[in-house]
Amino acid sequence: MAIDPAFQLALLRHGLLIGTGVPGIYGRGPRFEAVVARLETLIGALGATAAPEMMRFPPVMARATVEQSGYVQAFPHLLGTVHCFHGDDAAHAVLVDQVTCGDATWMTAQAPTDSVLTPASCYPVYPAVAARGPLPASSHVVDVQSWCFRHEPSPDPARMQAFRQREFVFMGTPQGAAAFREAWQARAEAFARRLGLPHRLAAATDPFFGWHGEIMATLQREGGLKSELLVPISDSDNWTACISFNMHHDHFSRACGLRLANGDLAHTACVGFGLERLALALFRHHGFALEADGL
Amino acid sequence: MAIDPAFQLALLRHGLLIGTGVPGIYGRGPRFEAVVARLETLIGALGATAAPEMMRFPPVMARATVEQSGYVQAFPHLLGTVHCFHGDDAAHAVLVDQVTCGDATWMTAQAPTDSVLTPASCYPVYPAVAARGPLPASSHVVDVQSWCFRHEPSPDPARMQAFRQREFVFMGTPQGAAAFREAWQARAEAFARRLGLPHRLAAATDPFFGWHGEIMATLQREGGLKSELLVPISDSDNWTACISFNMHHDHFSRACGLRLANGDLAHTACVGFGLERLALALFRHHGFALEADGL
């Protein structure tokens, strides 16, 4: 990777991002936020033909859901779990001393909660829809957006730890899922052209953990389950995935019991738009002075 | 507390909130989100006279900032810290076995990261402004919004673990901070009247931890440092704080070195709007069929 260090500095200098002292965790200035809002309007219009059901979830979700869906096993290095202090007055006195002295061992008293940081915006959707019972129609599409967290500290502003993802999630038949992916790949390429962004569609794999993950990545590649729309942002040699297309077969439906009216497990697929990455790509290719109303 | 259980059920049945299996963590339906968006527009207009600087931060922030500002010591029971798996392939094999068997001890392998969940939307603002050097003018106001997290699982939908806070943050002279609080208390009461919400302004204290916290609450009460605009939502006996007014003296400025042009530490104050609580109050008092364009 050859990340251009001038890119991050320019984003900070133009007030688009605000440093917080943690790599990949930035504040946003008004012009950056206006571009993200404009992107959301445009993406919403792209998805409107399917008359999707809108759901919005907070940046934290049930730990049980990521345990059941296999995310913990596949991406433990990326998942952020939420921990809390459960001690008494005596333990608190120790904690106060430690924090006051700048001694980070206060964190050893933190205990797990039932929540984790949402790793991808579609994860809370499947159990929420499954809880209603079998899908009434042969297909259902949900429009979801949330903040996501992945623990991958990086100096590359296009690889943030905290970012927003807008997704459309398909639930229905296997044929419907395949058609959904095809349609969205074409729609996303037209969208990138309309935004004036250089781009390329490519087969992809997820960053599964360890040697066990290499097997999973091979299966994903051989099954043609993931593709990405790549745009050059901070590194002209390694283009950045800005939109991804994912076929899940019945992976998520099996975990939460999501079924069609005929009793079969539903197949699911999703298209995810990385809002920060798309905004950064626009500033990279149209200049740091870009205003949302120019889009 | 006598929380009305029918209120939560009605919110779920009307598609305003979506259950996730964790108390206080809900998805939001489109009508709920439209009301929140409308509230944000109205609140933004209330604050526009000060020509505030807009900053937006993600739901996670630097752990160092909450350590330095005293939040960890004062509210360890509410703070969510973010932890991750840092193990190797062998540790991963153990984790996979544990998760697959539904054994929650996989979480003992989680190690702290540099991030915590943002506890109140103004926390990242102070170091971000201080990093620029002394305040150029005698006062500066920031308009900030973010998702916040507080670990207080409750069946009361008006006490969520994950919620959004819109804040205006004042930085400047002690006199300026006092005038800011006065002006916002009056503005907030007029806002509640305009929204048709029963309300009352009251002195308040924060829920500091333990016996040490009782002293802090006493100091806060005697100093008249916190007040709240209360509205009856889920419990007619115990009204819920929907807007809070906070005087910090030089507490945050001391932690991050925020100074006036003359070298004095700045005084800070903030007004915070609980967006979910205000939305819930509107549904409570104007009916579950309320639409955003009726506001």
Coordinates of C-alpha atoms in Angstrom, one line a residue:
Chain A
M1 CA 0.0 0.0 0.0
A2 CA 1.2 3.5 -0.8
I3 CA -1.2 5.8 0.9
D4 CA -0.8 9.4 0.0
P5 CA -0.2 11.3 3.3
A6 CA -1.0 14.6 1.7
F7 CA -4.6 13.5 1.2
Q8 CA -5.4 13.2 5.0
L9 CA -3.7 16.5 5.7
A10 CA -5.7 18.2 3.0
L11 CA -9.0 16.8 4.4
L12 CA -8.1 18.2 7.8
R13 CA -6.9 21.5 6.5
H14 CA -10.1 22.1 4.5
G15 CA -12.2 21.4 7.6
L16 CA -13.8 18.3 6.0
L17 CA -12.5 16.0 8.7
I18 CA -11.5 16.8 12.4
G19 CA -8.8 14.7 14.1
T20 CA -9.6 13.1 17.5
G21 CA -6.2 11.5 18.3
V22 CA -7.4 8.0 17.4
P23 CA -6.5 6.7 13.9
G24 CA -9.6 6.3 11.8
I25 CA -11.9 8.2 14.2
Y26 CA -12.7 11.6 12.8
G27 CA -15.1 14.4 13.4
R28 CA -16.8 15.8 10.3
G29 CA -17.2 19.4 9.2
P30 CA -20.4 20.9 7.6
R31 CA -19.3 20.5 4.0
F32 CA -18.4 16.9 4.5
E33 CA -21.8 16.2 6.1
A34 CA -23.7 18.0 3.4
V35 CA -22.0 15.8 0.7
V36 CA -22.9 12.7 2.8
A37 CA -26.5 14.0 3.0
R38 CA -26.7 14.6 -0.7
L39 CA -25.3 11.1 -1.4
E40 CA -28.0 9.6 0.8
T41 CA -30.7 11.4 -1.1
L42 CA -29.3 10.2 -4.4
I43 CA -28.8 6.6 -3.1
G44 CA -32.4 6.7 -1.7
A45 CA -33.7 7.6 -5.1
L46 CA -31.8 4.7 -6.7
G47 CA -33.5 2.3 -4.4
A48 CA -36.9 3.8 -4.5
T49 CA -38.3 1.6 -7.4
A50 CA -38.3 -1.4 -5.0
A51 CA -40.5 0.6 -2.5
P52 CA -38.2 -0.6 0.3
E53 CA -39.2 -0.7 4.0
M54 CA -37.1 1.9 5.9
M55 CA -35.5 0.8 9.1
R56 CA -32.8 2.7 11.1
F57 CA -30.7 1.2 13.8
P58 CA -28.4 2.7 16.4
P59 CA -24.6 2.1 16.3
V60 CA -24.9 -0.7 18.9
M61 CA -26.8 -4.0 18.5
A62 CA -27.5 -7.2 20.4
R63 CA -24.4 -9.3 21.0
A64 CA -26.5 -12.5 20.5
T65 CA -27.2 -11.5 16.9
V66 CA -23.5 -11.4 15.9
E67 CA -22.8 -14.6 17.9
Q68 CA -25.6 -16.4 16.0
S69 CA -24.8 -15.0 12.6
G70 CA -21.1 -16.1 12.7
Y71 CA -19.6 -12.6 12.7
V72 CA -17.7 -13.2 15.9
Q73 CA -16.1 -16.4 14.6
A74 CA -15.3 -14.9 11.1
F75 CA -14.2 -11.3 12.1
P76 CA -13.2 -11.3 15.8
H77 CA -10.3 -8.9 15.1
L78 CA -12.8 -6.3 13.6
L79 CA -15.7 -6.6 16.1
G80 CA -16.0 -4.0 18.9
T81 CA -17.6 -5.4 22.0
V82 CA -19.1 -3.1 24.6
H83 CA -17.9 -3.4 28.2
C84 CA -18.8 -1.6 31.4
F85 CA -17.8 -1.2 35.0
H86 CA -19.9 -3.5 37.3
G87 CA -17.9 -3.0 40.5
D88 CA -18.8 -1.6 44.0
D89 CA -17.6 1.4 45.9
A90 CA -14.3 -0.3 46.8
A91 CA -13.6 -1.3 43.2
H92 CA -14.5 2.2 42.2
A93 CA -12.0 3.7 44.6
V94 CA -9.3 1.6 42.9
L95 CA -10.5 2.7 39.5
V96 CA -10.4 6.4 40.4
D97 CA -6.8 6.1 41.6
Q98 CA -5.8 4.2 38.5
V99 CA -7.5 6.6 36.0
T100 CA -6.2 9.6 37.9
C101 CA -2.6 8.3 37.7
G102 CA -3.0 7.5 34.0
D103 CA -2.8 3.8 34.7
A104 CA -4.7 2.0 32.0
T105 CA -5.2 -1.1 34.1
W106 CA -8.5 0.4 35.2
M107 CA -9.9 -1.3 32.1
T108 CA -9.2 -4.8 33.5
A109 CA -12.3 -4.2 35.7
Q110 CA -14.5 -3.7 32.7
A111 CA -17.1 -6.6 32.2
P112 CA -19.0 -7.5 29.0
T113 CA -22.4 -6.1 28.3
D114 CA -25.1 -7.6 25.9
S115 CA -24.2 -5.1 23.2
V116 CA -21.6 -4.9 20.4
L117 CA -20.9 -2.1 17.9
T118 CA -22.8 -2.8 14.7
P119 CA -20.2 -4.2 12.2
A120 CA -22.4 -3.7 9.0
S121 CA -25.7 -2.0 8.8
C122 CA -27.7 -5.0 7.7
Y123 CA -27.0 -7.2 10.7
P124 CA -29.9 -6.1 12.8
V125 CA -32.3 -6.3 9.9
Y126 CA -32.6 -10.1 9.6
P127 CA -33.8 -10.9 13.1
A128 CA -36.1 -7.9 13.1
V129 CA -37.9 -9.1 9.9
A130 CA -37.8 -12.8 11.0
A131 CA -39.5 -11.9 14.3
R132 CA -42.7 -11.1 12.3
G133 CA -43.0 -14.6 10.9
P134 CA -42.6 -15.8 7.3
L135 CA -42.3 -13.2 4.6
P136 CA -45.7 -12.5 3.2
A137 CA -44.5 -11.8 -0.4
S138 CA -41.9 -13.6 -2.5
S139 CA -39.5 -10.8 -1.9
H140 CA -39.0 -7.9 0.6
V141 CA -36.4 -5.1 0.5
V142 CA -35.3 -3.1 3.5
D143 CA -33.5 0.3 3.2
V144 CA -31.2 0.6 6.2
Q145 CA -28.5 2.9 7.4
S146 CA -26.3 3.0 10.5
W147 CA -23.0 3.8 11.9
C148 CA -20.6 0.8 11.7
F149 CA -17.4 0.1 13.6
R150 CA -14.5 -2.1 12.6
H151 CA -11.3 -2.1 14.6
E152 CA -8.7 -1.5 11.9
P153 CA -6.8 1.6 13.0
S154 CA -5.2 3.0 9.9
P155 CA -3.6 6.3 8.7
D156 CA -5.8 6.0 5.6
P157 CA -8.9 8.2 5.9
A158 CA -10.6 5.8 3.4
R159 CA -10.3 3.1 6.1
M160 CA -12.1 4.5 9.1
Q161 CA -12.9 2.6 12.2
A162 CA -16.3 4.4 12.5
F163 CA -18.3 5.1 9.3
R164 CA -21.8 5.0 7.9
Q165 CA -23.2 2.4 5.6
R166 CA -26.4 2.7 3.6
E167 CA -27.7 -0.7 2.5
F168 CA -30.6 -2.2 0.6
V169 CA -31.3 -5.7 1.8
F170 CA -33.1 -8.3 -0.3
M171 CA -35.0 -11.2 1.3
G172 CA -36.8 -13.8 -0.9
T173 CA -36.1 -16.5 -3.4
P174 CA -32.7 -17.6 -4.7
Q175 CA -33.6 -16.3 -8.2
G176 CA -34.8 -13.0 -6.7
A177 CA -31.5 -12.6 -4.8
A178 CA -29.4 -13.2 -8.0
A179 CA -31.5 -10.7 -10.0
F180 CA -31.2 -8.1 -7.1
R181 CA -27.4 -8.4 -7.2
E182 CA -27.3 -8.1 -11.1
A183 CA -29.6 -5.1 -11.1
W184 CA -27.6 -3.3 -8.3
Q185 CA -24.2 -3.9 -10.0
A186 CA -25.5 -2.2 -13.1
R187 CA -27.2 0.6 -11.1
A188 CA -24.0 1.2 -9.0
E189 CA -21.8 1.5 -12.1
A190 CA -24.2 4.1 -13.6
F191 CA -24.2 5.9 -10.3
A192 CA -20.4 6.1 -10.3
R193 CA -20.4 7.4 -13.9
R194 CA -23.0 10.0 -12.9
L195 CA -20.8 11.1 -10.0
G196 CA -17.8 11.4 -12.3
L197 CA -15.8 8.8 -10.4
P198 CA -13.2 6.4 -12.1
H199 CA -14.3 2.9 -11.1
R200 CA -14.1 -0.8 -11.8
L201 CA -16.3 -3.7 -10.7
A202 CA -14.3 -6.7 -9.3
A203 CA -14.8 -10.0 -7.5
A204 CA -13.9 -9.7 -3.8
T205 CA -13.6 -11.5 -0.5
D206 CA -14.1 -10.4 3.1
P207 CA -11.1 -10.1 5.4
F208 CA -11.8 -13.3 7.4
F209 CA -9.5 -14.0 10.4
G210 CA -6.6 -16.4 10.3
W211 CA -6.0 -19.7 8.5
H212 CA -9.6 -20.8 9.1
G213 CA -10.6 -17.6 7.3
E214 CA -8.5 -18.4 4.3
I215 CA -10.8 -21.4 3.7
M216 CA -13.8 -19.2 4.0
A217 CA -12.4 -16.6 1.6
T218 CA -11.7 -19.4 -0.9
L219 CA -15.3 -20.6 -0.7
Q220 CA -16.6 -17.0 -1.0
R221 CA -14.4 -16.5 -4.1
E222 CA -15.3 -19.8 -5.7
G223 CA -19.0 -19.2 -5.1
G224 CA -18.8 -15.7 -6.6
L225 CA -20.6 -14.4 -3.5
K226 CA -19.0 -10.9 -3.2
S227 CA -18.1 -8.2 -5.6
E228 CA -17.2 -4.6 -5.1
L229 CA -17.2 -1.3 -7.0
L230 CA -13.7 0.1 -6.5
V231 CA -12.6 3.7 -6.8
P232 CA -9.1 5.2 -6.4
I233 CA -9.1 7.3 -3.3
S234 CA -6.0 7.5 -1.1
D235 CA -3.9 5.0 -2.9
S236 CA -3.8 4.9 -6.7
D237 CA -2.4 1.4 -6.7
N238 CA -5.0 -0.1 -4.4
W239 CA -8.4 1.1 -5.2
T240 CA -11.0 1.3 -2.4
A241 CA -14.3 -0.6 -2.2
C242 CA -17.0 2.1 -2.1
I243 CA -20.0 -0.1 -2.9
S244 CA -20.3 -3.9 -2.2
F245 CA -22.6 -6.6 -3.5
N246 CA -23.1 -9.6 -1.3
M247 CA -24.9 -12.9 -1.8
H248 CA -25.6 -14.7 1.5
H249 CA -27.6 -17.7 0.3
D250 CA -29.5 -18.8 3.5
H251 CA -26.7 -17.9 5.9
F252 CA -28.5 -15.1 7.8
S253 CA -31.9 -16.7 7.4
R254 CA -30.7 -20.0 8.9
A255 CA -29.3 -18.0 11.9
C256 CA -32.5 -16.2 12.6
G257 CA -35.2 -18.5 11.1
L258 CA -36.3 -16.2 8.3
R259 CA -38.6 -18.1 6.0
L260 CA -40.7 -17.7 2.9
A261 CA -44.4 -18.3 3.0
N262 CA -43.8 -21.9 1.7
G263 CA -41.6 -22.7 4.7
D264 CA -38.3 -22.6 2.8
L265 CA -35.5 -20.5 4.3
A266 CA -35.3 -17.2 2.6
H267 CA -32.2 -16.3 0.5
T268 CA -30.8 -12.8 1.2
A269 CA -28.5 -10.4 -0.6
C270 CA -27.4 -6.8 0.0
V271 CA -25.8 -3.9 -1.6
G272 CA -23.9 -1.6 0.8
F273 CA -22.8 2.0 0.1
G274 CA -19.8 3.3 2.1
L275 CA -20.9 6.9 2.6
E276 CA -17.6 8.2 3.9
R277 CA -15.7 6.5 1.2
L278 CA -18.0 7.8 -1.5
A279 CA -17.7 11.3 -0.1
L280 CA -13.9 11.0 0.1
A281 CA -13.8 9.8 -3.5
L282 CA -15.8 12.9 -4.6
F283 CA -13.4 15.2 -2.8
R284 CA -10.4 13.4 -4.3
H285 CA -11.7 13.6 -7.8
H286 CA -13.6 16.9 -7.8
G287 CA -11.4 18.9 -5.4
F288 CA -11.6 19.8 -1.7
A289 CA -13.8 22.8 -2.4
L290 CA -16.6 20.6 -3.7
E291 CA -20.1 21.7 -2.4
A292 CA -23.0 19.3 -2.0
D293 CA -25.2 21.3 -4.4
G294 CA -22.6 20.6 -7.2
L295 CA -23.7 17.0 -7.1
Chain B
M1 CA -41.2 4.6 39.3
A2 CA -44.4 3.5 37.7
I3 CA -43.6 3.0 34.0
D4 CA -46.6 2.5 31.8
P5 CA -45.9 -0.8 30.0
A6 CA -48.6 -0.1 27.4
F7 CA -46.5 2.8 26.1
Q8 CA -43.6 0.6 24.9
L9 CA -46.0 -1.9 23.4
A10 CA -47.9 0.9 21.5
L11 CA -44.6 2.3 20.1
L12 CA -43.7 -1.2 18.8
R13 CA -47.2 -1.9 17.4
H14 CA -47.3 1.5 15.6
G15 CA -43.9 0.7 13.9
L16 CA -42.2 3.7 15.6
L17 CA -39.7 1.5 17.4
I18 CA -38.4 -2.0 16.6
G19 CA -37.3 -4.4 19.3
T20 CA -33.8 -5.9 19.1
G21 CA -33.8 -8.2 22.2
V22 CA -31.7 -5.8 24.3
P23 CA -33.5 -3.4 26.7
G24 CA -33.1 0.2 25.6
I25 CA -31.7 -0.7 22.1
Y26 CA -34.3 -0.2 19.5
G27 CA -34.5 0.2 15.7
R28 CA -36.6 3.1 14.4
G29 CA -39.3 3.2 11.8
P30 CA -39.7 5.9 9.1
R31 CA -42.3 8.0 11.0
F32 CA -40.1 8.1 14.1
E33 CA -37.1 9.1 12.1
A34 CA -39.1 11.8 10.3
V35 CA -40.1 13.3 13.6
V36 CA -36.5 13.3 14.8
A37 CA -35.4 15.0 11.5
R38 CA -38.1 17.6 12.0
L39 CA -37.0 18.2 15.6
E40 CA -33.4 18.7 14.4
T41 CA -34.5 21.3 11.8
L42 CA -36.5 23.2 14.5
I43 CA -33.7 23.0 17.1
G44 CA -31.1 24.1 14.4
A45 CA -33.3 27.1 13.8
L46 CA -33.4 27.9 17.5
G47 CA -29.6 28.0 17.6
A48 CA -29.0 29.8 14.4
T49 CA -28.8 33.3 15.9
A50 CA -25.4 32.4 17.4
A51 CA -24.1 31.4 14.0
P52 CA -22.6 28.2 15.6
E53 CA -19.8 26.2 14.0
M54 CA -21.2 22.8 13.0
M55 CA -19.2 19.7 14.0
R56 CA -20.4 16.1 13.8
F57 CA -18.7 13.2 15.5
P58 CA -19.1 9.4 15.3
P59 CA -20.6 7.3 18.1
V60 CA -17.1 6.4 19.3
M61 CA -14.4 8.7 20.6
A62 CA -10.9 8.7 22.1
R63 CA -10.7 6.9 25.4
A64 CA -8.0 9.4 26.5
T65 CA -10.6 12.2 26.3
V66 CA -13.0 10.6 28.7
E67 CA -10.1 9.6 31.0
Q68 CA -8.8 13.2 31.1
S69 CA -12.3 14.8 31.5
G70 CA -13.2 12.8 34.5
Y71 CA -16.1 10.9 32.9
V72 CA -14.6 7.5 33.7
Q73 CA -14.3 8.4 37.4
A74 CA -17.7 10.0 37.7
F75 CA -19.8 7.6 35.6
P76 CA -18.0 4.3 35.2
H77 CA -21.3 2.4 35.4
L78 CA -22.7 4.2 32.3
L79 CA -19.6 4.3 30.1
G80 CA -19.2 1.7 27.4
T81 CA -15.6 0.9 26.5
V82 CA -14.8 -0.8 23.2
H83 CA -12.9 -4.1 23.3
C84 CA -11.5 -6.3 20.6
F85 CA -10.0 -9.8 20.0
H86 CA -6.2 -9.5 19.7
G87 CA -5.4 -13.2 19.8
D88 CA -3.6 -15.6 17.4
D89 CA -4.8 -18.6 15.4
A90 CA -4.7 -20.9 18.5
A91 CA -6.7 -18.4 20.6
H92 CA -9.1 -18.0 17.7
A93 CA -9.7 -21.8 17.6
V94 CA -10.8 -21.6 21.3
L95 CA -13.0 -18.6 20.6
V96 CA -14.7 -20.4 17.7
D97 CA -15.5 -23.4 19.9
Q98 CA -16.8 -21.2 22.7
V99 CA -19.0 -19.1 20.5
T100 CA -20.4 -22.1 18.6
C101 CA -21.3 -23.8 21.9
G102 CA -23.0 -20.6 23.1
D103 CA -20.4 -20.2 25.8
A104 CA -20.0 -16.5 26.6
T105 CA -16.5 -16.9 28.1
W106 CA -15.2 -16.1 24.6
M107 CA -15.5 -12.5 25.8
T108 CA -12.7 -12.9 28.4
A109 CA -10.3 -12.8 25.5
Q110 CA -11.4 -9.4 24.5
A111 CA -8.8 -6.6 25.1
P112 CA -9.3 -2.9 25.4
T113 CA -9.0 -0.6 22.4
D114 CA -8.3 3.2 22.4
S115 CA -12.0 4.0 21.9
V116 CA -15.1 4.3 24.0
L117 CA -18.7 5.0 23.1
T118 CA -19.5 8.7 23.2
P119 CA -21.4 9.4 26.5
A120 CA -22.6 12.9 25.6
S121 CA -22.3 14.6 22.3
C122 CA -20.2 17.5 23.5
Y123 CA -17.3 15.5 24.9
P124 CA -15.3 15.4 21.6
V125 CA -15.8 19.1 21.0
Y126 CA -13.5 20.6 23.7
P127 CA -10.2 18.9 22.7
A128 CA -11.1 19.5 19.0
V129 CA -11.5 23.3 19.6
A130 CA -8.5 23.5 22.1
A131 CA -6.2 21.9 19.5
R132 CA -6.5 25.1 17.4
G133 CA -5.0 27.3 20.1
P134 CA -6.7 30.0 22.2
L135 CA -10.2 31.1 21.2
P136 CA -9.9 34.0 18.8
A137 CA -13.1 35.7 20.0
S138 CA -14.6 36.2 23.5
S139 CA -17.1 33.4 22.8
H140 CA -17.5 30.5 20.4
V141 CA -20.5 28.2 20.0
V142 CA -20.5 24.8 18.4
D143 CA -23.5 22.9 17.1
V144 CA -22.9 19.2 17.6
Q145 CA -24.9 16.0 17.3
S146 CA -24.0 12.4 17.8
W147 CA -25.2 9.1 19.0
C148 CA -24.6 8.6 22.7
F149 CA -24.4 5.4 24.8
R150 CA -25.1 4.9 28.4
H151 CA -25.3 1.5 30.0
E152 CA -28.6 1.7 31.8
P153 CA -30.8 -1.2 30.5
S154 CA -34.4 -0.3 31.2
P155 CA -37.8 -1.3 30.1
D156 CA -38.6 2.4 29.8
P157 CA -38.3 3.5 26.1
A158 CA -37.6 7.0 27.4
R159 CA -34.4 5.6 29.0
M160 CA -32.6 4.2 26.0
Q161 CA -29.0 2.9 26.0
A162 CA -28.4 4.3 22.5
F163 CA -29.8 7.7 21.6
R164 CA -29.0 10.9 19.8
Q165 CA -28.2 14.2 21.5
R166 CA -28.2 17.6 19.7
E167 CA -26.1 20.1 21.7
F168 CA -25.0 23.7 21.5
V169 CA -21.8 24.2 23.3
F170 CA -20.6 27.6 24.6
M171 CA -16.9 28.4 25.2
G172 CA -15.9 31.8 26.4
T173 CA -16.0 34.0 29.5
P174 CA -17.8 33.1 32.8
Q175 CA -20.3 35.9 32.2
G176 CA -20.9 34.6 28.6
A177 CA -21.6 31.1 29.9
A178 CA -24.1 32.3 32.5
A179 CA -25.9 34.4 29.8
F180 CA -25.9 31.4 27.5
R181 CA -27.6 29.2 30.1
E182 CA -30.2 31.9 30.9
A183 CA -31.1 32.5 27.2
W184 CA -31.4 28.7 26.4
Q185 CA -33.6 28.0 29.4
A186 CA -36.1 30.6 28.2
R187 CA -35.7 29.4 24.6
A188 CA -36.3 25.8 25.6
E189 CA -39.4 26.6 27.5
A190 CA -40.8 28.5 24.5
F191 CA -39.9 25.5 22.3
A192 CA -41.8 23.1 24.6
R193 CA -44.8 25.4 24.5
R194 CA -44.6 25.6 20.7
L195 CA -44.5 21.8 20.6
G196 CA -47.6 21.6 22.9
L197 CA -45.7 19.6 25.6
P198 CA -46.5 19.9 29.3
H199 CA -43.2 20.8 30.9
R200 CA -41.4 22.2 33.9
L201 CA -37.9 23.6 34.5
A202 CA -36.1 22.1 37.5
A203 CA -32.7 22.0 39.2
A204 CA -31.0 18.7 38.6
T205 CA -27.9 16.5 39.3
D206 CA -26.1 14.0 37.2
P207 CA -26.2 10.3 38.3
F208 CA -22.7 10.1 39.7
F209 CA -21.4 6.7 40.8
G210 CA -21.4 5.6 44.5
W211 CA -20.7 7.5 47.7
H212 CA -18.0 9.6 46.1
G213 CA -20.7 10.6 43.6
E214 CA -23.0 11.8 46.4
I215 CA -20.5 14.5 47.2
M216 CA -20.2 15.5 43.6
A217 CA -24.0 15.7 43.2
T218 CA -24.2 17.9 46.3
L219 CA -21.5 20.3 44.9
Q220 CA -23.4 20.3 41.6
R221 CA -26.7 21.1 43.3
E222 CA -25.3 23.8 45.6
G223 CA -23.5 25.4 42.7
G224 CA -26.7 25.5 40.6
L225 CA -24.7 23.9 37.8
K226 CA -27.4 21.8 36.1
S227 CA -31.1 22.2 35.3
E228 CA -33.4 20.2 33.1
L229 CA -36.6 20.7 31.2
L230 CA -38.9 17.8 32.3
V231 CA -41.8 16.4 30.4
P232 CA -44.1 13.5 31.4
I233 CA -43.5 10.6 29.0
S234 CA -43.6 7.0 30.2
D235 CA -44.2 7.8 33.9
S236 CA -46.6 10.5 34.9
D237 CA -45.1 10.6 38.4
N238 CA -41.5 10.9 37.3
W239 CA -41.1 13.3 34.5
T240 CA -38.3 12.8 32.0
A241 CA -35.5 15.2 31.3
C242 CA -35.7 16.1 27.6
I243 CA -33.4 19.2 27.5
S244 CA -30.6 19.8 29.9
F245 CA -28.6 23.0 30.7
N246 CA -25.1 22.5 32.1
M247 CA -22.5 24.9 33.5
H248 CA -19.0 23.4 33.5
H249 CA -17.0 26.3 34.8
D250 CA -13.5 25.5 33.6
H251 CA -13.8 21.7 34.1
F252 CA -13.5 20.7 30.4
S253 CA -11.1 23.6 29.6
R254 CA -8.7 22.5 32.3
A255 CA -8.7 18.9 31.0
C256 CA -7.8 19.9 27.4
G257 CA -6.2 23.3 27.9
L258 CA -8.9 25.4 26.2
R259 CA -8.0 29.1 26.7
L260 CA -9.2 32.6 25.9
A261 CA -7.0 35.0 24.0
N262 CA -5.9 36.6 27.3
G263 CA -4.6 33.2 28.5
D264 CA -7.4 32.5 31.0
L265 CA -9.0 29.1 30.9
A266 CA -12.3 29.3 29.0
H267 CA -15.6 28.6 30.8
T268 CA -18.0 26.3 29.0
A269 CA -21.7 25.5 29.1
C270 CA -24.0 23.4 27.0
V271 CA -27.6 22.8 26.2
G272 CA -28.5 19.3 25.2
F273 CA -31.6 18.1 23.4
G274 CA -32.5 14.4 23.8
L275 CA -33.9 13.7 20.4
E276 CA -35.5 10.4 21.1
R277 CA -37.0 11.7 24.3
L278 CA -38.5 14.7 22.6
A279 CA -39.9 12.5 19.8
L280 CA -41.4 10.1 22.4
A281 CA -42.9 13.0 24.3
L282 CA -44.6 14.2 21.1
F283 CA -46.0 10.7 20.4
R284 CA -47.2 10.5 24.0
H285 CA -49.0 13.9 23.9
H286 CA -50.1 14.1 20.3
G287 CA -50.9 10.5 19.6
F288 CA -49.0 7.6 17.9
A289 CA -50.3 8.6 14.5
L290 CA -48.4 11.9 14.6
E291 CA -46.7 12.8 11.3
A292 CA -43.6 15.0 11.1
D293 CA -45.3 17.6 8.9
G294 CA -47.8 18.2 11.7
L295 CA -45.0 19.8 13.8

